[in-house]
């Protein structure tokens, strides 16, 4: 198979982790006889420095012309004082919107080897953590108008939160379809006790539920969900929610699995061209130190093979290689166990070495 992959390395640890994911993709190509043609695209702070724009049309066009996009991360302190529409993160929002990827899929699954890295107590962890957050990605408050005006002698800021029934329906269907392929339980998360957009969300989910009788639909308020994720994560199979709630809950869900550095994500629209990125940011505090965990990005590359290129065996091979490396006790700093005795059973490695180990452990048909 031959595919064109746009690569956005971005800022901070972005280039380090993206390079490791590319190394793993190249190893897969070698083993399975595929060919990947990479096109570099600039986005984020590096694009601001080069073009004065976080995502120039030329860079978006490179992504739109590709079969899929692999992204490291963008952002950093250097660009924090830029006006809202010129910040690195604006490039990311425009990329998602430009690609029409409305469905963001973030698995929260604990690797058994990392159970001791979870901040939750062993009893809760032993009941299992394996759920998916399906997050609406190109609507809601992040995409409404943002204004700051002077009113009665003081500044007043307004952010618009808007959802149409059709926007809710298309992400709702992804939630139900995802649940059908898993444990057939869908939890719809909103704030319908306060927000109109959430009341429309809830009503639309219940209307859709009639088309999916095999799926058990439950409703949960977002504040309760934040609590339930740490109290009893085993209760969740698939969670479907709007953009901002999904952003926050998925960071929380990643943390209970051990580290934000482990979690991949896929973003898809109606076609097969997707955007694949780890859920964390550019981690400026550890950039350039070769200590970042590249596994979230490597697993994002595996998701690309599975969901955009229909290469399940190759995706399985990457996931097995990650498991094998963890089984052997190799850990980046963020997933080292806190307990001293447990630490002795592990070997701390850097970003590059972790990437190399995963490549070495990649075998065809594992
Ligand atoms: P962050 O996710 O970058 O970092 C939070 C913490 O997690 C930091 O302590 C960091 O060192 C650690 N961390 C993150 N990824 C790690 C990895 N792979 N390995 C080891 N440790 C890791 O969040 P932040 O500090 O709030 O944001 C930093 C910048 O990233 C900001 O400019 C923010 O806007 C941006 N951001 C970008 C994206 C994206 O590109 N998709 C997402 C979130 C935040």
Coordinates of C-alpha atoms and ligand atoms in Angstrom, one line a residue:
X1 CA 0.0 0.0 0.0
X2 CA 1.2 3.5 -0.8
X3 CA -0.1 6.5 1.3
X4 CA 0.6 10.2 1.6
X5 CA 1.0 11.4 5.2
X6 CA 1.2 15.0 6.1
X7 CA 3.4 15.5 9.2
X8 CA 3.1 18.4 11.5
X9 CA 5.9 18.3 14.0
X10 CA 4.9 21.6 15.7
X11 CA 6.5 23.0 18.8
X12 CA 8.0 22.0 22.1
X13 CA 8.3 18.2 22.3
X14 CA 6.3 17.9 19.1
X15 CA 9.3 17.3 16.8
X16 CA 10.8 14.7 19.2
X17 CA 7.7 12.6 19.6
X18 CA 6.7 12.9 15.9
X19 CA 10.1 11.7 14.8
X20 CA 9.8 8.5 17.0
X21 CA 6.3 7.8 15.5
X22 CA 7.7 8.2 12.0
X23 CA 10.5 5.8 12.8
X24 CA 7.9 3.2 13.9
X25 CA 5.8 3.8 10.8
X26 CA 8.9 3.3 8.6
X27 CA 9.6 0.0 10.4
X28 CA 6.0 -1.1 9.7
X29 CA 6.5 -0.1 6.0
X30 CA 9.7 -2.2 5.9
X31 CA 8.1 -5.3 7.5
X32 CA 4.8 -5.2 5.6
X33 CA 5.9 -3.8 2.2
X34 CA 4.1 -0.5 2.3
X35 CA 5.3 3.0 1.2
X36 CA 4.6 6.2 3.1
X37 CA 5.3 9.5 1.4
X38 CA 5.7 12.2 4.0
X39 CA 5.0 15.9 3.5
X40 CA 6.1 18.3 6.2
X41 CA 3.5 21.0 7.1
X42 CA 4.1 23.9 9.5
X43 CA 1.5 24.7 12.1
X44 CA 1.5 26.5 15.5
X45 CA 4.3 28.6 16.9
X46 CA 6.8 27.6 14.3
X47 CA 4.4 28.7 11.6
X48 CA 3.9 32.0 13.4
X49 CA 7.6 32.5 13.4
X50 CA 8.0 31.6 9.7
X51 CA 4.8 33.1 8.2
X52 CA 3.2 35.2 10.9
X53 CA 0.2 32.9 10.8
X54 CA -0.4 29.7 12.9
X55 CA -1.8 27.8 9.8
X56 CA -1.3 29.5 6.4
X57 CA -3.6 28.2 3.7
X58 CA -0.5 26.6 1.9
X59 CA 0.1 24.3 5.0
X60 CA -3.6 23.5 5.4
X61 CA -3.7 22.5 1.7
X62 CA -0.8 20.1 2.2
X63 CA -2.9 18.4 4.9
X64 CA -6.1 18.4 2.8
X65 CA -4.1 16.8 -0.1
X66 CA -2.8 13.9 2.1
X67 CA -4.4 10.6 3.0
X68 CA -4.0 11.4 6.7
X69 CA -2.2 13.8 9.1
X70 CA 0.1 13.0 11.9
X71 CA 0.6 15.8 14.5
X72 CA 3.0 16.1 17.4
X73 CA 1.8 19.1 19.4
X74 CA 1.7 22.9 19.2
X75 CA 2.0 25.9 21.5
X76 CA 4.5 27.4 24.0
X77 CA 5.2 30.3 26.3
X78 CA 6.9 32.3 23.5
X79 CA 3.5 32.8 21.8
X80 CA 1.3 33.1 24.9
X81 CA 0.9 36.9 24.6
X82 CA -0.2 36.8 21.0
X83 CA -3.8 37.9 20.3
X84 CA -6.4 35.0 20.4
X85 CA -6.7 34.5 16.6
X86 CA -2.9 34.5 16.2
X87 CA -2.1 31.9 18.9
X88 CA -0.6 28.5 18.0
X89 CA -3.8 26.7 19.2
X90 CA -5.9 28.7 16.7
X91 CA -4.0 26.8 14.0
X92 CA -5.1 23.5 15.5
X93 CA -8.7 24.7 15.6
X94 CA -8.5 25.8 12.0
X95 CA -6.9 22.5 10.9
X96 CA -9.7 20.5 12.6
X97 CA -12.4 22.7 11.0
X98 CA -10.6 22.7 7.6
X99 CA -10.4 18.9 7.6
X100 CA -14.0 18.7 8.8
X101 CA -13.0 16.2 11.5
X102 CA -15.9 16.5 13.9
X103 CA -15.4 13.3 15.9
X104 CA -12.5 12.9 18.3
X105 CA -12.0 9.5 19.7
X106 CA -9.8 9.2 22.9
X107 CA -9.4 5.8 24.5
X108 CA -8.8 5.7 28.2
X109 CA -7.3 2.3 28.8
X110 CA -4.9 1.3 31.5
X111 CA -2.0 -0.9 30.4
X112 CA -1.7 -3.6 33.1
X113 CA 2.1 -3.0 33.3
X114 CA 1.3 0.6 34.4
X115 CA -1.3 -0.1 37.0
X116 CA 1.0 1.2 39.7
X117 CA 1.5 4.5 37.9
X118 CA -2.2 5.3 38.2
X119 CA -2.9 7.8 41.0
X120 CA -6.1 5.9 41.8
X121 CA -6.0 3.3 44.6
X122 CA -5.3 -0.3 43.6
X123 CA -8.9 -1.4 44.4
X124 CA -10.4 1.0 41.9
X125 CA -7.7 0.1 39.2
X126 CA -8.3 -3.6 39.7
X127 CA -11.9 -3.2 38.5
X128 CA -10.5 -2.1 35.1
X129 CA -10.2 1.1 33.1
X130 CA -11.2 0.7 29.5
X131 CA -13.5 3.3 27.9
X132 CA -13.6 5.7 25.0
X133 CA -14.5 9.4 25.1
X134 CA -16.1 10.5 21.8
X135 CA -15.8 14.2 21.8
X136 CA -17.5 16.7 19.4
X137 CA -14.5 18.6 17.9
X138 CA -15.6 21.4 15.6
X139 CA -18.5 23.0 17.4
X140 CA -19.5 24.5 20.7
X141 CA -17.8 27.2 22.7
X142 CA -14.4 26.9 21.1
X143 CA -15.9 27.8 17.7
X144 CA -18.4 30.4 18.8
X145 CA -17.7 34.1 18.7
X146 CA -15.3 35.5 21.3
X147 CA -15.6 39.1 22.2
X148 CA -14.2 41.4 24.9
X149 CA -15.9 44.8 25.2
X150 CA -15.9 47.7 27.7
X151 CA -19.3 47.8 29.4
X152 CA -20.0 50.4 32.2
X153 CA -16.3 51.1 32.7
X154 CA -15.1 47.5 32.9
X155 CA -14.1 44.8 30.5
X156 CA -16.7 42.1 29.8
X157 CA -15.8 39.0 27.9
X158 CA -18.3 36.8 26.1
X159 CA -17.8 33.3 24.5
X160 CA -20.7 31.9 22.5
X161 CA -21.7 28.3 23.0
X162 CA -23.9 27.1 20.1
X163 CA -24.9 23.7 18.9
X164 CA -27.4 22.7 16.1
X165 CA -29.4 19.6 16.2
X166 CA -27.6 18.2 13.1
X167 CA -24.2 18.8 14.8
X168 CA -25.3 16.9 17.8
X169 CA -26.9 14.1 15.8
X170 CA -23.8 13.4 13.7
X171 CA -21.5 13.0 16.8
X172 CA -24.3 11.2 18.6
X173 CA -24.4 8.6 15.9
X174 CA -20.6 8.1 16.2
X175 CA -21.2 7.5 20.0
X176 CA -23.9 4.9 19.3
X177 CA -21.9 3.2 16.5
X178 CA -18.8 3.1 18.8
X179 CA -20.8 1.6 21.6
X180 CA -22.3 -1.1 19.3
X181 CA -18.8 -2.3 18.5
X182 CA -17.9 -2.4 22.2
X183 CA -19.8 -3.1 25.4
X184 CA -23.1 -1.5 24.0
X185 CA -23.2 1.1 26.8
X186 CA -23.3 4.8 26.0
X187 CA -23.1 7.6 28.5
X188 CA -24.2 11.0 27.2
X189 CA -22.6 13.8 29.2
X190 CA -24.0 17.3 29.4
X191 CA -25.1 20.1 31.7
X192 CA -28.8 20.0 31.0
X193 CA -29.7 21.4 34.4
X194 CA -28.3 24.8 33.3
X195 CA -27.6 25.0 29.6
X196 CA -30.0 25.1 26.6
X197 CA -27.4 23.6 24.3
X198 CA -27.2 20.6 26.7
X199 CA -31.0 20.3 26.8
X200 CA -30.9 20.0 23.0
X201 CA -28.0 17.6 23.3
X202 CA -29.9 15.3 25.7
X203 CA -33.2 15.4 23.7
X204 CA -31.3 14.5 20.5
X205 CA -29.5 11.6 22.1
X206 CA -32.7 10.2 23.3
X207 CA -34.3 10.5 19.9
X208 CA -31.3 8.7 18.4
X209 CA -31.5 6.0 21.1
X210 CA -34.7 4.7 19.5
X211 CA -32.7 3.7 16.4
X212 CA -30.2 1.8 18.5
X213 CA -32.2 -0.4 20.8
X214 CA -29.2 -2.7 21.6
X215 CA -27.3 0.2 23.2
X216 CA -28.1 1.2 26.8
X217 CA -28.1 5.0 26.9
X218 CA -27.6 6.8 30.2
X219 CA -27.3 10.6 30.9
X220 CA -24.8 12.1 33.2
X221 CA -24.2 15.7 34.2
X222 CA -20.6 16.8 33.5
X223 CA -19.7 17.6 37.1
X224 CA -20.9 14.2 38.2
X225 CA -19.0 12.6 35.3
X226 CA -15.7 14.3 36.5
X227 CA -16.3 12.7 39.9
X228 CA -17.3 9.3 38.6
X229 CA -14.2 9.0 36.4
X230 CA -12.1 8.9 39.5
X231 CA -14.6 7.1 41.8
X232 CA -15.6 4.2 39.5
X233 CA -14.1 4.4 36.0
X234 CA -15.1 0.7 35.4
X235 CA -18.7 1.8 34.9
X236 CA -17.9 3.5 31.5
X237 CA -17.8 1.9 28.1
X238 CA -18.3 4.8 25.7
X239 CA -18.8 8.5 26.7
X240 CA -20.1 11.0 24.2
X241 CA -19.9 14.7 24.9
X242 CA -19.5 18.2 23.5
X243 CA -16.2 19.9 22.7
X244 CA -15.2 21.6 25.9
X245 CA -16.5 18.9 28.3
X246 CA -14.7 16.3 26.2
X247 CA -11.5 18.3 26.3
X248 CA -11.5 18.5 30.1
X249 CA -12.8 15.0 30.8
X250 CA -10.4 13.3 28.5
X251 CA -7.4 14.9 30.2
X252 CA -8.7 13.6 33.5
X253 CA -9.4 10.2 32.1
X254 CA -5.8 10.0 30.7
X255 CA -4.3 10.8 34.1
X256 CA -6.0 7.9 35.8
X257 CA -4.4 5.5 33.3
X258 CA -0.9 6.6 34.4
X259 CA 0.2 9.4 32.2
X260 CA -1.1 11.8 29.6
X261 CA 1.9 10.8 27.5
X262 CA 0.4 7.4 26.8
X263 CA -2.9 8.4 25.2
X264 CA -3.4 8.6 21.4
X265 CA -6.4 10.1 19.6
X266 CA -8.0 10.0 16.2
X267 CA -10.2 12.7 14.7
X268 CA -12.4 11.8 11.7
X269 CA -15.1 13.4 9.7
X270 CA -17.2 11.7 7.0
X271 CA -14.3 10.4 4.9
X272 CA -11.2 8.3 5.8
X273 CA -8.7 11.1 6.0
X274 CA -8.1 11.6 9.7
X275 CA -6.0 13.7 12.1
X276 CA -3.9 11.6 14.5
X277 CA -2.3 13.2 17.6
X278 CA -1.5 12.4 21.2
X279 CA -3.9 14.1 23.6
X280 CA -1.2 16.1 25.4
X281 CA 0.2 19.5 24.5
X282 CA 3.7 20.6 23.6
X283 CA 5.1 20.2 27.1
X284 CA 7.5 23.2 26.9
X285 CA 8.8 22.3 30.4
X286 CA 10.5 19.2 29.0
X287 CA 11.1 20.2 25.4
X288 CA 14.5 19.3 23.9
X289 CA 15.5 17.2 27.0
X290 CA 14.9 13.8 25.3
X291 CA 12.6 12.7 28.2
X292 CA 9.2 13.0 26.6
X293 CA 7.1 9.9 26.3
X294 CA 6.6 9.2 22.6
X295 CA 4.1 6.3 23.1
X296 CA 0.9 8.5 22.8
X297 CA 2.1 9.6 19.3
X298 CA 3.2 6.1 18.3
X299 CA -0.2 4.7 19.3
X300 CA -1.8 7.6 17.3
X301 CA 0.2 6.3 14.3
X302 CA -1.2 2.9 15.0
X303 CA -4.8 4.4 15.0
X304 CA -4.0 6.0 11.6
X305 CA -3.2 2.6 10.2
X306 CA -6.3 1.0 11.7
X307 CA -8.9 3.6 11.0
X308 CA -7.7 5.5 7.9
X309 CA -5.8 2.9 6.1
X310 CA -7.7 -0.2 7.2
X311 CA -4.4 -2.0 8.3
X312 CA -5.5 -3.7 11.5
X313 CA -2.6 -6.2 11.6
X314 CA 0.0 -3.5 11.3
X315 CA -1.8 -1.5 14.1
X316 CA -1.9 -4.6 16.3
X317 CA 1.8 -5.1 15.7
X318 CA 2.6 -1.6 17.0
X319 CA 0.4 -2.0 20.0
X320 CA 2.0 -5.4 20.8
X321 CA 5.5 -3.9 20.4
X322 CA 4.5 -1.2 23.0
X323 CA 3.2 -3.9 25.3
X324 CA 6.4 -5.9 24.9
X325 CA 8.6 -3.0 25.7
X326 CA 6.5 -2.2 28.8
X327 CA 6.6 -5.9 29.8
X328 CA 10.4 -5.7 29.7
X329 CA 10.3 -2.9 32.3
X330 CA 11.3 0.1 30.1
X331 CA 9.8 3.3 31.2
X332 CA 10.0 7.0 30.3
X333 CA 10.2 9.3 33.3
X334 CA 6.5 10.1 33.4
X335 CA 5.5 6.4 33.7
X336 CA 8.2 5.3 36.3
X337 CA 6.4 3.8 39.3
X338 CA 6.4 6.0 42.4
X339 CA 7.2 3.0 44.7
X340 CA 11.0 2.5 45.2
X341 CA 10.8 -1.3 45.0
X342 CA 8.7 -1.2 41.8
X343 CA 11.3 1.3 40.4
X344 CA 14.1 -1.3 40.8
X345 CA 12.2 -3.6 38.4
X346 CA 12.2 -0.8 35.7
X347 CA 14.7 0.9 33.5
X348 CA 14.3 4.6 32.8
X349 CA 14.8 5.5 29.1
X350 CA 14.6 8.7 27.1
X351 CA 12.3 9.6 24.2
X352 CA 14.6 8.3 21.4
X353 CA 15.5 5.1 23.2
X354 CA 11.8 4.3 23.8
X355 CA 11.1 4.8 20.1
X356 CA 14.1 2.6 19.2
X357 CA 12.9 -0.1 21.6
X358 CA 9.4 -0.1 20.1
X359 CA 10.9 -0.5 16.6
X360 CA 13.2 -3.3 17.8
X361 CA 10.2 -5.1 19.3
X362 CA 8.0 -4.7 16.2
X363 CA 7.6 -8.0 14.4
X364 CA 5.2 -9.0 11.7
X365 CA 2.2 -11.0 12.9
X366 CA 2.8 -10.5 16.6
Ligands
LIG1 P1 0.8 19.7 28.3 O1 0.0 18.5 27.9 O2 1.8 20.1 27.2 O3 1.7 19.3 29.6 C1 1.1 19.0 30.8 C2 2.1 18.2 31.7 O4 2.2 16.9 31.2 C3 3.5 18.9 31.7 O5 4.0 18.7 33.0 C4 4.2 18.0 30.7 O6 5.6 18.0 30.9 C5 3.6 16.7 30.8 N1 3.6 15.9 29.5 C6 2.8 16.2 28.5 N2 3.1 15.4 27.5 C7 4.1 14.6 27.9 C8 4.8 13.5 27.3 N3 4.6 13.1 26.1 N4 5.7 12.9 28.1 C9 5.9 13.3 29.4 N5 5.3 14.3 30.0 C10 4.4 14.9 29.3 O7 -0.2 20.8 28.7 P2 0.2 22.4 29.1 O8 1.5 22.5 29.8 O9 -1.1 22.9 29.7 O10 0.3 23.1 27.6 C11 1.5 23.4 27.0 C12 1.3 24.0 25.6 O11 0.6 23.0 24.8 C13 0.3 25.2 25.7 O12 0.8 26.1 24.8 C14 -1.0 24.6 25.3 O13 -1.9 25.5 24.7 C15 -0.5 23.6 24.2 N6 -1.5 22.5 24.0 C16 -1.4 21.9 22.7 C17 -2.2 20.8 22.4 C18 -2.1 20.2 21.0 O14 -1.1 20.6 20.3 N7 -2.9 19.3 20.7 C19 -3.0 20.3 23.4 C20 -3.0 20.8 24.7 C21 -2.2 21.9 25.0

